[in-house]
Amino acid sequence: MKSGYESLTWLNDKEGREYVCSIESNDRKTSFELLSEEEQKTCRNVNEIVGTERW
């Protein structure tokens, strides 16, 4: 089982929002919309965590 920062996947959606996801997949997903519904449930909108549109 992977853990730590290296195990996270960072993706954007078509609106430009950034998500951090903890998916265990060998597929290199390039967009939030390409994730399955189950994979999307592991994601958090980074802007909600940080509280701003830009870091």
Backbone as JSON, one array per atom type, in Angstrom:
{
  "sequence": "MKSGYESLTWLNDKEGREYVCSIESNDRKTSFELLSEEEQKTCRNVNEIVGTERW",
  "N": [[0.84, -1.18, 0.0], [0.58, 2.18, -0.89], [1.74, 5.26, 0.5], [1.83, 8.66, 1.71], [2.98, 11.79, 0.27], [3.88, 11.21, -2.34], [2.13, 9.3, -3.26], [-0.14, 10.54, -4.07], [-2.38, 11.81, -6.57], [-2.54, 14.48, -8.79], [-4.92, 16.39, -10.38], [-6.69, 18.27, -12.9], [-9.93, 19.65, -13.62], [-12.26, 20.21, -16.36], [-13.01, 22.81, -15.97], [-10.89, 23.98, -14.8], [-10.41, 23.65, -12.1], [-8.44, 22.34, -9.42], [-7.65, 19.1, -8.26], [-6.84, 16.79, -5.67], [-6.08, 13.45, -5.42], [-6.37, 10.15, -4.09], [-5.82, 7.69, -5.63], [-5.45, 4.31, -6.58], [-4.04, 3.24, -9.16], [-2.68, 2.02, -12.17], [-3.05, 3.3, -14.48], [-2.47, 6.3, -16.17], [-4.17, 8.89, -15.45], [-5.4, 11.83, -16.92], [-7.2, 13.83, -16.48], [-9.75, 15.01, -14.28], [-12.34, 14.3, -15.02], [-11.97, 11.89, -16.33], [-11.77, 9.97, -14.41], [-13.19, 7.18, -12.66], [-16.4, 6.9, -10.99], [-16.02, 5.91, -8.42], [-13.27, 6.43, -8.07], [-13.31, 9.23, -8.17], [-14.51, 9.79, -5.75], [-12.43, 9.64, -3.98], [-11.15, 12.01, -4.14], [-10.29, 15.44, -3.43], [-11.21, 18.83, -3.72], [-8.75, 21.07, -4.22], [-8.89, 23.84, -3.86], [-10.87, 24.1, -1.94], [-9.61, 23.11, 0.28], [-7.37, 24.77, 0.62], [-8.56, 27.25, 0.38], [-8.46, 29.36, -1.36], [-8.36, 30.62, -4.74], [-5.89, 30.62, -5.95], [-2.66, 29.47, -4.98]],
  "CA": [[0.0, 0.0, 0.0], [1.36, 3.4, -0.98], [1.33, 6.33, 1.4], [2.64, 9.86, 1.6], [2.75, 12.74, -0.82], [4.16, 10.6, -3.65], [1.04, 8.44, -3.66], [-1.27, 11.36, -4.49], [-2.49, 12.2, -7.98], [-3.04, 15.84, -8.92], [-5.63, 16.5, -11.64], [-7.57, 19.41, -13.12], [-11.13, 19.36, -14.39], [-12.37, 21.06, -17.55], [-13.22, 24.19, -15.52], [-9.63, 24.47, -14.27], [-10.23, 23.36, -10.67], [-7.41, 21.33, -9.16], [-8.05, 18.07, -7.31], [-5.83, 15.86, -5.2], [-6.78, 12.18, -5.32], [-5.57, 9.02, -3.64], [-6.27, 6.55, -6.42], [-4.45, 3.28, -6.8], [-4.23, 2.8, -10.53], [-1.5, 2.12, -13.02], [-3.41, 4.18, -15.59], [-2.12, 7.71, -15.96], [-5.33, 9.73, -15.74], [-4.96, 13.19, -17.23], [-8.26, 14.77, -16.16], [-10.69, 14.56, -13.25], [-13.5, 13.69, -15.67], [-11.62, 10.55, -16.78], [-11.81, 9.06, -13.28], [-14.46, 6.5, -12.39], [-17.13, 7.5, -9.89], [-15.35, 5.48, -7.2], [-12.0, 7.18, -7.97], [-13.64, 10.62, -7.87], [-14.85, 9.89, -4.33], [-11.19, 9.76, -3.2], [-10.55, 13.31, -4.47], [-10.69, 16.68, -2.77], [-10.94, 20.05, -4.44], [-7.66, 21.75, -3.52], [-9.31, 25.19, -3.49], [-11.63, 24.01, -0.7], [-8.66, 22.87, 1.36], [-6.53, 25.95, 0.79], [-9.47, 28.36, 0.6], [-8.28, 30.41, -2.35], [-8.25, 30.14, -6.12], [-4.45, 30.45, -6.23], [-1.83, 29.29, -3.78]],
  "C": [[0.89, 1.24, 0.0], [0.84, 4.4, 0.05], [2.26, 7.52, 1.21], [2.31, 10.68, 0.37], [2.91, 12.11, -2.19], [3.0, 9.75, -4.14], [-0.18, 9.22, -4.17], [-1.2, 11.68, -5.97], [-3.14, 13.57, -8.03], [-3.63, 16.01, -10.3], [-6.43, 17.79, -11.7], [-8.82, 18.93, -13.83], [-11.22, 20.34, -15.55], [-12.61, 22.52, -17.21], [-11.95, 24.79, -14.92], [-9.43, 24.26, -12.78], [-9.21, 22.25, -10.5], [-7.88, 20.39, -8.06], [-6.83, 17.25, -6.91], [-6.59, 14.57, -4.88], [-5.82, 11.1, -4.82], [-6.08, 7.77, -4.34], [-5.11, 5.58, -6.6], [-4.7, 2.68, -8.18], [-2.93, 2.95, -11.29], [-1.77, 3.01, -14.22], [-3.02, 5.6, -15.22], [-3.31, 8.56, -16.4], [-4.84, 11.16, -15.94], [-6.0, 14.24, -16.89], [-9.19, 14.17, -15.12], [-11.88, 13.83, -13.87], [-13.23, 12.26, -16.15], [-11.64, 9.51, -15.66], [-13.18, 8.39, -13.18], [-15.14, 7.21, -11.22], [-16.47, 7.15, -8.55], [-14.03, 6.24, -7.0], [-12.27, 8.64, -7.61], [-13.98, 10.82, -6.4], [-13.6, 10.02, -3.45], [-10.55, 11.13, -3.36], [-11.12, 14.42, -3.6], [-10.32, 17.85, -3.66], [-9.91, 20.83, -3.64], [-8.07, 23.14, -3.07], [-10.16, 25.19, -2.21], [-10.71, 23.82, 0.5], [-7.87, 24.13, 1.67], [-7.39, 27.18, 1.03], [-9.3, 29.53, -0.34], [-8.21, 29.81, -3.73], [-6.81, 29.88, -6.5], [-3.69, 30.29, -4.95], [-1.02, 30.49, -3.59]]
}
